[in-house]
Coordinates of C-alpha atoms in Angstrom, one line a residue:
M20 CA -66.9 -32.7 71.1
P21 CA -65.7 -34.2 67.8
P22 CA -66.1 -31.0 65.7
K23 CA -64.3 -29.1 68.3
R24 CA -61.5 -31.7 68.5
K25 CA -61.2 -31.5 64.7
S26 CA -60.8 -27.7 64.9
Q27 CA -58.0 -27.9 67.4
S28 CA -56.2 -30.5 65.3
N29 CA -56.4 -28.2 62.2
A30 CA -55.1 -25.3 64.2
S31 CA -52.1 -27.2 65.4
T32 CA -51.5 -28.5 61.9
K33 CA -51.5 -25.0 60.4
Q34 CA -49.2 -23.8 63.2
S35 CA -46.7 -26.6 62.6
H36 CA -46.8 -26.0 58.8
T37 CA -46.2 -22.3 59.5
K38 CA -43.1 -23.0 61.6
K39 CA -41.7 -25.3 58.9
R40 CA -42.1 -22.6 56.3
A41 CA -40.6 -19.9 58.5
R42 CA -37.5 -21.9 59.3
P43 CA -34.7 -20.4 57.0
T44 CA -31.9 -22.5 55.5
R45 CA -28.4 -21.1 55.8
I46 CA -25.7 -21.9 53.3
A47 CA -22.2 -20.9 54.4
F48 CA -19.9 -20.1 51.5
G49 CA -16.3 -20.0 52.7
A50 CA -15.0 -19.7 56.2
T51 CA -17.4 -18.4 58.9
K52 CA -16.7 -15.4 61.1
A53 CA -17.4 -14.8 64.8
E54 CA -20.1 -12.2 64.0
D55 CA -21.9 -14.7 61.8
E56 CA -22.5 -17.0 64.8
I57 CA -23.6 -14.1 67.0
Q58 CA -26.1 -12.9 64.5
A59 CA -27.4 -16.3 63.8
S60 CA -28.0 -17.0 67.5
A61 CA -29.7 -13.7 68.1
H62 CA -32.0 -13.4 65.1
G63 CA -32.1 -16.8 63.4
P64 CA -33.2 -20.2 64.4
A65 CA -31.7 -22.0 67.3
F66 CA -28.9 -23.9 65.5
R67 CA -25.2 -23.4 65.3
V68 CA -23.5 -22.3 62.1
P69 CA -21.2 -25.1 61.1
T70 CA -17.6 -24.2 61.5
V71 CA -15.4 -24.9 58.5
H72 CA -12.0 -26.1 59.4
G73 CA -8.9 -25.7 57.3
E74 CA -8.1 -23.4 54.4
V75 CA -11.2 -22.4 52.4
K76 CA -10.8 -21.1 48.9
H77 CA -12.6 -18.1 47.6
L78 CA -15.9 -18.7 45.7
S79 CA -14.3 -17.4 42.5
A80 CA -11.6 -20.1 42.8
Y81 CA -14.3 -22.8 42.8
C82 CA -16.0 -21.2 39.8
L83 CA -12.7 -21.0 37.9
A84 CA -11.9 -24.6 38.7
V85 CA -15.3 -25.6 37.3
V86 CA -14.8 -23.5 34.1
G87 CA -11.2 -24.8 33.8
R88 CA -12.4 -28.4 34.1
N89 CA -15.0 -27.9 31.4
V90 CA -12.6 -26.1 29.1
R91 CA -10.0 -28.9 29.6
M92 CA -12.6 -31.4 28.6
M93 CA -13.4 -29.5 25.4
F94 CA -9.9 -30.0 24.1
E95 CA -9.6 -33.7 24.9
P96 CA -9.2 -36.0 21.9
D97 CA -12.3 -38.0 22.5
Y98 CA -14.6 -35.0 23.3
K99 CA -17.7 -34.8 21.2
G100 CA -19.2 -31.4 22.1
G101 CA -20.0 -30.0 18.6
G102 CA -19.5 -26.3 18.3
L103 CA -18.6 -25.6 22.0
K104 CA -15.1 -24.5 21.0
E105 CA -16.6 -21.8 18.8
T106 CA -18.9 -20.8 21.6
F107 CA -15.8 -20.5 23.9
A108 CA -14.0 -18.3 21.3
N109 CA -17.1 -16.1 21.0
Y110 CA -17.2 -15.8 24.7
F111 CA -13.8 -14.3 24.7
Y112 CA -14.7 -12.1 21.8
V113 CA -17.6 -10.3 23.5
L114 CA -15.6 -9.6 26.7
P115 CA -13.8 -6.3 27.1
E116 CA -10.1 -6.5 26.5
H117 CA -9.0 -6.1 30.2
L118 CA -11.5 -8.7 31.4
R119 CA -10.5 -11.1 28.6
I120 CA -6.9 -11.0 29.6
K121 CA -7.8 -11.4 33.2
V122 CA -10.0 -14.4 32.6
W123 CA -7.3 -15.9 30.4
E124 CA -4.6 -15.6 33.0
R125 CA -6.9 -17.0 35.7
L126 CA -7.8 -20.0 33.6
L127 CA -4.1 -20.7 32.9
D128 CA -3.3 -20.3 36.5
S129 CA -6.0 -22.7 37.6
G130 CA -4.1 -25.7 36.2
S131 CA -1.4 -26.8 33.8
G132 CA -4.0 -29.0 32.0
L133 CA -5.2 -25.9 30.2
L134 CA -1.9 -25.4 28.5
K135 CA -3.1 -26.6 25.1
E136 CA -2.1 -25.1 21.8
D137 CA -5.7 -25.3 20.6
L138 CA -6.9 -23.3 23.6
I139 CA -4.2 -20.7 23.1
S140 CA -5.2 -20.5 19.4
Q141 CA -8.8 -19.8 20.3
Y142 CA -7.7 -17.0 22.6
F143 CA -5.4 -15.5 19.9
L144 CA -8.2 -15.3 17.4
S145 CA -10.2 -12.7 19.3
S146 CA -7.6 -10.3 20.8
Y147 CA -5.5 -7.5 19.6
E148 CA -3.1 -7.9 22.5
I149 CA -1.5 -11.3 23.1
V150 CA 0.2 -11.6 26.5
L151 CA 2.1 -14.8 27.4
R152 CA 4.4 -14.1 30.3
G153 CA 6.2 -17.0 32.0
D154 CA 7.3 -14.8 34.9
L155 CA 3.6 -14.1 35.9
L156 CA 2.3 -17.6 35.0
P157 CA 5.0 -20.2 35.6
V158 CA 2.9 -22.8 33.9
L159 CA 3.7 -21.1 30.6
S160 CA 7.4 -21.8 31.0
N161 CA 6.6 -25.3 29.9
L162 CA 5.3 -24.2 26.6
K163 CA 7.5 -25.7 23.9
S164 CA 5.9 -24.7 20.6
L165 CA 3.4 -22.3 19.0
R166 CA 2.7 -24.3 15.9
S167 CA -1.1 -24.1 16.1
L168 CA -0.8 -20.3 16.1
T169 CA 1.4 -20.1 13.1
F170 CA -1.2 -22.0 11.0
S171 CA -3.9 -19.4 11.7
T172 CA -4.7 -16.8 9.2
S173 CA -6.7 -14.5 11.5
N174 CA -3.8 -12.6 13.2
E175 CA -3.7 -9.5 11.0
H176 CA -5.6 -7.6 13.7
V177 CA -3.0 -8.2 16.5
R178 CA -1.1 -5.0 17.5
R179 CA 0.8 -6.0 20.6
L180 CA 2.6 -9.3 21.2
V181 CA 4.3 -10.2 24.5
L182 CA 6.2 -13.6 24.6
S183 CA 8.2 -13.1 27.8
Y184 CA 10.2 -15.7 29.7
L185 CA 9.3 -18.7 27.5
P186 CA 12.7 -20.4 27.5
Q187 CA 11.6 -23.6 25.7
V188 CA 10.0 -21.9 22.7
S189 CA 12.4 -22.1 19.8
D190 CA 13.7 -19.3 17.7
T191 CA 12.1 -20.7 14.6
S192 CA 8.7 -21.0 16.3
I193 CA 8.8 -17.3 17.4
A194 CA 9.9 -16.2 14.0
D195 CA 7.0 -18.1 12.3
L196 CA 4.5 -16.5 14.6
L197 CA 6.0 -13.0 14.0
R198 CA 5.6 -13.4 10.2
K199 CA 1.9 -14.2 10.7
M200 CA 1.2 -10.9 12.5
P201 CA 2.2 -8.2 10.0
A202 CA 0.5 -5.3 11.9
L203 CA 2.5 -5.5 15.2
E204 CA 3.4 -2.2 16.8
Y205 CA 4.7 -3.6 20.1
I206 CA 6.9 -6.7 20.5
S207 CA 8.4 -8.0 23.7
L208 CA 10.6 -11.1 23.8
R209 CA 12.1 -10.4 27.2
G210 CA 13.6 -13.5 28.8
S211 CA 12.9 -15.8 25.9
S212 CA 16.5 -17.0 25.8
R213 CA 16.1 -19.0 22.6
A214 CA 15.1 -15.9 20.6
E215 CA 18.1 -15.2 18.3
D216 CA 18.9 -13.9 14.8
V217 CA 16.0 -15.7 13.1
S218 CA 13.4 -13.8 15.2
V219 CA 15.2 -10.5 14.6
K220 CA 15.3 -11.1 10.9
A221 CA 11.6 -11.8 10.9
I222 CA 10.9 -8.5 12.7
E223 CA 13.2 -6.7 10.3
R224 CA 11.4 -8.0 7.2
T225 CA 7.8 -8.0 8.4
H226 CA 7.4 -5.1 10.8
Y227 CA 9.8 -2.4 9.6
K228 CA 6.9 -0.1 8.7
T229 CA 4.7 -0.5 11.8
L230 CA 7.0 -1.4 14.8
R231 CA 7.3 1.4 17.4
T232 CA 8.3 -0.5 20.6
L233 CA 10.8 -3.4 20.8
I234 CA 11.9 -5.2 23.9
L235 CA 14.7 -7.8 23.4
S236 CA 16.2 -7.9 26.9
E237 CA 17.7 -11.1 28.1
T238 CA 17.7 -12.7 24.6
N239 CA 20.6 -14.0 22.5
V240 CA 20.4 -11.5 19.7
K241 CA 23.7 -10.8 18.0
L242 CA 25.0 -7.3 17.5
P243 CA 25.2 -7.4 13.6
S244 CA 21.6 -8.5 13.4
L245 CA 20.5 -5.9 15.8
A246 CA 22.3 -3.2 13.8
N247 CA 20.5 -4.2 10.6
L248 CA 17.2 -4.1 12.4
L249 CA 17.8 -0.6 13.8
L250 CA 18.7 0.7 10.4
K251 CA 15.7 -0.9 8.7
C252 CA 12.9 -0.1 11.3
T253 CA 12.8 3.7 10.8
E254 CA 9.5 4.0 12.8
L255 CA 11.0 2.5 15.9
Q256 CA 10.8 4.9 18.8
E257 CA 11.2 2.9 22.0
L258 CA 13.8 0.2 22.6
K259 CA 14.7 -1.9 25.6
L260 CA 18.0 -3.9 25.5
A261 CA 19.6 -5.4 28.5
E262 CA 22.0 -8.2 29.0
I263 CA 22.5 -8.7 25.3
D264 CA 25.8 -9.7 23.8
K265 CA 27.4 -9.9 27.2
M266 CA 26.1 -6.4 28.0
V267 CA 24.9 -5.8 31.5
S268 CA 21.6 -4.1 32.2
L269 CA 22.2 -0.8 34.0
D270 CA 18.6 -0.4 35.2
F271 CA 18.8 -1.0 38.9
G272 CA 15.5 0.6 39.8
S273 CA 14.9 3.8 41.5
V274 CA 17.4 5.0 44.1
S275 CA 14.8 5.9 46.7
G276 CA 13.0 2.6 46.7
S277 CA 9.4 1.9 46.2
F278 CA 8.3 5.5 46.7
S279 CA 10.3 6.9 43.9
R280 CA 8.0 6.8 40.9
V281 CA 9.6 7.8 37.6
D282 CA 8.6 6.8 34.1
D283 CA 12.0 6.7 32.2
L284 CA 11.5 3.2 31.0
F285 CA 13.6 2.9 27.9
W286 CA 17.3 2.6 27.4
L287 CA 20.0 1.7 24.9
P288 CA 22.4 -1.2 25.5
V289 CA 25.3 0.0 27.5
G290 CA 28.4 -2.2 28.0
Q291 CA 30.7 -2.5 30.9
T292 CA 33.4 -0.5 29.1
D293 CA 33.6 2.4 26.8
A294 CA 35.0 0.2 24.0
S295 CA 31.9 -2.0 24.0
F296 CA 29.6 1.0 23.6
N297 CA 31.8 2.3 20.8
R298 CA 31.5 -1.1 19.1
L299 CA 27.8 -0.6 18.8
L300 CA 28.2 2.9 17.3
D301 CA 30.8 1.6 14.9
T302 CA 28.4 -1.0 13.7
L303 CA 25.5 1.4 13.2
Y304 CA 27.7 4.3 11.9
P305 CA 31.0 2.9 10.5
T306 CA 33.8 5.4 10.0
P307 CA 36.9 5.0 7.9
E308 CA 38.8 4.3 11.2
S309 CA 36.4 1.6 12.4
N310 CA 36.6 -2.0 11.2
S311 CA 32.9 -2.7 10.9
S312 CA 31.7 -5.7 8.9
I313 CA 28.4 -4.0 8.1
S314 CA 28.1 -2.1 4.9
L315 CA 25.6 0.7 4.8
T316 CA 23.3 1.1 1.8
S317 CA 23.6 4.8 2.1
A318 CA 26.7 6.9 2.7
S319 CA 24.8 9.6 4.6
P320 CA 24.3 9.0 8.4
I321 CA 20.9 7.6 9.3
P322 CA 19.1 8.9 12.4
L323 CA 19.1 6.3 15.2
F324 CA 15.5 5.2 14.6
R325 CA 14.1 8.5 15.8
L326 CA 14.7 7.6 19.4
T327 CA 12.8 9.9 21.8
K328 CA 13.9 8.4 25.2
L329 CA 17.4 7.5 26.2
K330 CA 18.4 6.0 29.5
L331 CA 22.1 5.7 30.4
R332 CA 22.0 4.8 34.0
G333 CA 25.1 3.6 36.0
K334 CA 25.0 1.2 38.8
L335 CA 23.5 2.1 42.1
D336 CA 26.5 0.7 44.0
R337 CA 29.3 3.2 43.5
S338 CA 31.9 0.7 44.6
I339 CA 31.2 -1.3 41.4
N340 CA 33.0 0.7 38.8
S341 CA 31.4 -0.9 35.7
F342 CA 30.2 2.2 33.9
N343 CA 33.1 3.9 32.2
L344 CA 31.5 5.9 29.4
S345 CA 33.7 8.7 28.2
R346 CA 32.5 12.2 27.3
S347 CA 33.5 11.8 23.7
T348 CA 31.4 8.6 23.3
L349 CA 28.4 10.2 24.9
H350 CA 28.7 13.2 22.5
R351 CA 29.0 10.8 19.6
L352 CA 25.8 9.0 20.6
L353 CA 23.8 12.2 21.2
S354 CA 24.8 13.5 17.8
H355 CA 22.7 10.7 16.2
L356 CA 19.6 11.4 18.4
P357 CA 18.0 14.4 16.8
S358 CA 14.5 13.6 18.3
L359 CA 15.6 13.0 21.8
S360 CA 13.1 14.4 24.3
S361 CA 13.7 12.4 27.5
L362 CA 17.2 11.9 28.9
D363 CA 18.3 9.9 32.0
I364 CA 22.1 10.1 32.6
S365 CA 22.1 9.1 36.3
Y366 CA 25.3 8.0 38.0
C367 CA 27.3 8.9 34.9
E368 CA 29.1 11.9 36.5
N369 CA 32.4 11.1 34.8
A370 CA 30.9 11.4 31.4
I371 CA 28.5 14.3 31.8
T372 CA 30.7 17.1 33.0
S373 CA 29.5 19.1 29.9
L374 CA 27.1 18.4 27.1
P375 CA 26.8 20.4 23.8
S376 CA 23.7 22.5 23.9
Q377 CA 22.7 21.6 20.3
F378 CA 22.0 18.1 21.5
L379 CA 19.4 19.3 24.0
S380 CA 17.3 21.6 22.0
N381 CA 14.2 19.3 22.1
L382 CA 14.7 18.0 25.6
T383 CA 11.5 18.0 27.6
K384 CA 12.4 15.6 30.4
L385 CA 15.7 15.4 32.4
S386 CA 16.5 12.8 35.1
L387 CA 19.6 13.0 37.2
R388 CA 20.7 10.8 40.1
L389 CA 24.0 11.9 41.6
F390 CA 26.5 10.2 43.8
T391 CA 28.4 13.3 44.8
R392 CA 27.2 15.6 47.5
W393 CA 24.7 18.2 46.3
D394 CA 25.9 21.6 47.3
G395 CA 23.8 23.5 44.8
P396 CA 23.4 23.2 41.1
S397 CA 26.6 22.1 39.4
P398 CA 27.7 23.7 36.1
L399 CA 26.2 20.6 34.3
V400 CA 22.8 21.0 35.9
D401 CA 22.9 24.7 35.3
Q402 CA 23.8 24.1 31.7
L403 CA 21.2 21.4 31.2
I404 CA 18.4 23.5 32.6
Q405 CA 19.3 26.7 30.7
A406 CA 20.0 24.9 27.4
S407 CA 16.6 23.2 27.4
P408 CA 14.0 25.9 27.0
P409 CA 11.1 23.4 26.5
L410 CA 12.0 21.5 29.7
Q411 CA 8.8 20.2 31.3
T412 CA 9.9 17.5 33.7
L413 CA 12.9 17.5 36.0
I414 CA 13.9 14.6 38.3
L415 CA 16.8 15.1 40.7
V416 CA 17.7 12.5 43.2
N417 CA 20.5 13.0 45.8
S418 CA 20.9 12.3 49.5
N419 CA 21.0 16.0 50.6
I420 CA 19.1 17.7 47.8
L421 CA 16.5 19.1 50.2
V422 CA 19.1 20.4 52.7
D423 CA 19.1 24.1 53.4
G424 CA 22.0 25.8 51.6
S425 CA 21.8 23.6 48.5
L426 CA 18.3 24.3 47.3
G427 CA 18.4 28.1 47.0
A428 CA 20.3 28.4 43.7
L429 CA 18.2 25.6 42.1
T430 CA 15.1 27.6 43.1
G431 CA 16.3 30.6 41.1
L432 CA 16.8 28.4 38.0
L433 CA 13.5 26.7 38.2
E434 CA 11.6 29.9 38.9
K435 CA 12.7 31.2 35.5
L436 CA 11.4 28.1 33.8
V437 CA 8.0 28.2 35.6
D438 CA 7.4 31.9 34.9
S439 CA 8.9 31.8 31.3
G440 CA 5.6 31.2 29.6
D441 CA 3.9 34.1 27.8
V442 CA 0.3 35.0 27.9
G443 CA -1.1 34.6 24.5
R444 CA -4.3 36.0 23.0
G445 CA -7.3 34.1 24.1
H446 CA -5.6 32.6 27.1
S447 CA -6.7 33.7 30.5
R448 CA -3.8 32.1 32.4
R449 CA -0.1 31.8 31.9
E450 CA 1.1 28.9 29.9
K451 CA 3.9 27.2 31.9
Q452 CA 6.9 25.3 30.6
L453 CA 8.1 23.4 33.7
S454 CA 5.1 21.5 35.1
K455 CA 6.6 18.4 36.9
V456 CA 9.4 18.4 39.4
C457 CA 10.7 15.5 41.5
L458 CA 13.2 16.3 44.2
I459 CA 13.9 13.1 46.0
G460 CA 16.4 12.7 48.9
K461 CA 16.8 10.8 52.1
M462 CA 14.8 11.3 55.2
T463 CA 16.2 14.8 56.0
T464 CA 15.5 18.3 54.9
R465 CA 17.3 20.3 57.6
G466 CA 21.0 20.8 57.6
P467 CA 23.2 22.0 60.4
I468 CA 22.5 25.5 61.7
H469 CA 25.6 27.0 60.1
Q470 CA 24.3 26.0 56.6
R471 CA 21.2 28.1 56.9
R472 CA 21.4 31.2 54.8
Q473 CA 20.1 34.5 56.1
R474 CA 18.3 36.4 53.4
V475 CA 17.5 40.1 53.3
S476 CA 14.0 41.1 52.3
L477 CA 12.9 44.2 50.4
D478 CA 12.4 46.2 53.6
G479 CA 15.9 45.4 54.8
E480 CA 15.0 42.9 57.4
E481 CA 16.5 39.4 57.6
D482 CA 14.5 36.5 56.2
D483 CA 15.2 33.3 58.1
R484 CA 12.9 31.2 56.1
S485 CA 14.3 27.9 54.9
D486 CA 15.3 27.2 51.3
L487 CA 12.5 24.6 51.1
I488 CA 9.8 27.2 52.0
L489 CA 11.1 29.6 49.4
F490 CA 11.2 26.7 46.8
L491 CA 7.5 25.8 47.6
E492 CA 6.5 29.5 47.4
K493 CA 8.3 30.4 44.1
V494 CA 8.2 27.0 42.3
G495 CA 6.1 24.3 44.1
R496 CA 2.8 26.1 44.1
K497 CA 3.0 26.9 40.4
L498 CA 3.6 23.3 39.2
N499 CA 1.1 20.7 38.2
Y500 CA 3.1 17.7 39.7
L501 CA 5.4 17.9 42.7
D502 CA 7.2 15.0 44.3
L503 CA 9.1 15.6 47.6
S504 CA 9.5 11.9 48.6
G505 CA 11.6 11.3 51.6
A506 CA 11.3 14.7 53.1
I507 CA 10.6 15.8 56.7
L508 CA 8.0 18.5 56.3
G509 CA 7.0 20.7 59.1
L510 CA 3.9 22.8 59.6
D511 CA 5.6 25.9 58.5
D512 CA 6.6 24.2 55.2
L513 CA 3.1 23.1 54.3
Q514 CA 1.5 26.3 55.3
V515 CA 2.8 27.7 51.9
F516 CA -0.2 25.8 50.3
I517 CA -2.8 27.5 52.4
P518 CA -3.3 30.7 50.3
P519 CA -5.5 30.0 47.3
G520 CA -4.2 30.0 43.8
S521 CA -2.0 26.9 43.7
T522 CA -2.1 25.0 40.4
L523 CA -1.1 21.6 41.9
T524 CA -3.0 18.6 40.7
H525 CA -0.6 15.8 41.8
L526 CA 1.3 15.9 45.1
V527 CA 3.6 13.1 46.1
L528 CA 4.7 13.1 49.8
A529 CA 5.7 9.4 49.9
A530 CA 7.9 8.1 52.7
C531 CA 7.7 11.5 54.4
E532 CA 7.3 12.7 58.0
L533 CA 4.3 15.0 58.0
P534 CA 2.5 17.1 60.6
D535 CA -1.0 16.2 61.8
R536 CA -2.6 19.2 60.1
V537 CA -1.4 18.2 56.6
G538 CA -5.0 18.2 55.4
D539 CA -5.8 21.7 56.6
C540 CA -2.6 23.0 54.9
L541 CA -3.8 21.7 51.5
L542 CA -7.1 23.5 51.5
G543 CA -5.8 26.2 49.2
C544 CA -5.0 23.5 46.5
S545 CA -8.4 23.7 44.8
D546 CA -7.2 21.8 41.7
L547 CA -5.6 18.9 43.7
R548 CA -6.7 15.5 42.4
V549 CA -4.2 13.0 43.6
L550 CA -2.3 12.9 46.9
N551 CA 0.2 10.1 47.4
I552 CA 1.2 9.7 51.1
A553 CA 2.2 6.0 50.9
H554 CA 4.8 4.8 53.4
S555 CA 4.5 8.1 55.3
R556 CA 4.4 8.9 59.0
V557 CA 2.0 11.4 60.4
E558 CA 2.8 12.6 63.9
P559 CA 0.5 13.1 65.8
F560 CA -2.4 11.6 64.0
S561 CA -5.4 13.7 63.3
A562 CA -8.3 11.8 61.7
D563 CA -10.2 14.9 60.8
A564 CA -7.3 16.4 58.8
V565 CA -6.5 13.2 56.9
H566 CA -10.1 12.3 56.0
S567 CA -11.1 15.8 54.9
P568 CA -12.7 15.2 51.5
R569 CA -12.0 18.8 50.5
C570 CA -8.3 18.4 50.4
L571 CA -7.8 14.7 49.9
P572 CA -9.8 13.8 46.9
E573 CA -7.8 10.6 46.2
I574 CA -5.4 8.8 48.5
N575 CA -2.7 6.3 47.5
A576 CA -2.1 4.9 50.9
D577 CA -1.5 1.2 50.4
R578 CA 0.9 1.2 53.3
L579 CA 0.5 4.3 55.4
Y580 CA 2.1 4.1 58.8
I581 CA 0.8 6.7 61.3
L582 CA 2.8 7.5 64.4
S583 CA 0.4 8.6 67.2
R584 CA 1.2 10.7 70.3
D585 CA 2.1 7.6 72.4
K586 CA 4.6 6.5 69.7
S587 CA 2.6 3.4 69.0
E588 CA 2.4 2.6 65.3
R589 CA -0.9 2.0 63.6
T590 CA -1.7 1.0 60.0
A591 CA -4.3 3.0 58.1
S592 CA -4.3 1.0 54.9
D593 CA -8.1 1.1 54.8
L594 CA -8.3 4.8 53.9
S595 CA -11.0 5.0 51.2
V596 CA -10.8 7.1 48.1
M597 CA -12.4 10.4 48.7
E598 CA -14.5 12.1 46.0
R599 CA -14.4 15.9 45.7
E600 CA -17.5 17.6 46.9

């Protein structure tokens, strides 16, 4: 019947419309994965997810490309966009500083067409930290001038300026920019080879009251100009000078590779010979015997810009005998550093056989890397530790520093520093002096059997515990920061941390060989916040021990190699950050 036929037609029409509405549309961003196709075939409509061939960029790359293209159009000569430039500057102004710098670097990295002076000027107007590094963004190495920045009058708020590895920017252009930023506290011109005396004179005249950190490495600054700057900038505390005036940088990185993390970052220019170093001292502090062309305005000696950190590090390769600093020259330098608190005199064993104790009265950090075999504390180390009552950080690097027979005497010295604090009124726990110790050696902690020392305990019985165990008991447990990178630690060594009461907050066991129960052994470290086991091997692997959130609140394991029972190597780089319960 016709009505019936009409009803069937309507039902079929509704059903077809329902099917059309239910059919989802799938948009694939980026390359597809195998599980995408499986899920689509099982739960989705009966069609195949299109496979994208070739290299597919991340979605953020496309977004940056679009933003970069629009920004590039804003600064074209024939662009008529009204106040879009001001909107772009306001966009940078409302962003947090770390995001602002990241967006800026991403935009520059997206194409050389964005390297416009007007664009850089807009960025400069809304930031207290200006970072232009040609080593990170090669496109900046083509920058030839900063003229648009020098005409701006809104740079009084800038505190930090980094113009690194800009070889085509002239000395005059850098000097003009420095004069427009009178409030700078941090200046880095590293690698800008055309920075010479004009830039130094601008720093001397404009920032002598505010400047605290200056980096002039790999520039062409002359020694007389540098001497005048040091004498004028009395607030300068941190200085980096390398490869200046034919001086070779002696910073060859950490001796133990990527797992040795030290923070002695500042050094004075050190020449290849003792004479070149004395030439700098003669310029700064001329004596009747020296033929210096610089005349001081005051006859009294001027403290060397209140330097707090000094790094005199020799070359890592001992066969290259380029560091020939004499003891008298070192004593002469230290006599002008009354505020010295951090000293790194690594690989300078010919010059540091003895140091006057009056130079070390304020020393809080000592870093030593030694070529010679470590057979216990040398007279120098003994003197440095005992002559530095406020010592808080000690870094010792040697191939056999953790070998039995050479760690016992050092344990006795450090134990006195750890327990030397007095309990004052209103303090419930002892105030410690020594809080950070780094003992970094090669991949060995056990010497030959004949080097082991037999100790006699209080009850007259022999104590065959290793020097490392005694060090961990008497010193390691009482520290806040302990670094034993490169050690082979057994279960008996780590069991020292099981009893409660340890004050450790940072434990670095990088590039070590560890037992599988390392997590269980650290249960007594209730204050532990950071555990660094990067580049380490755990044999055999115990997932429960390593993933215990009670003892591993935070893991720095960007490259953790785990050696299982069958000696097959697995990578556990996906260990997540554990939060303390």
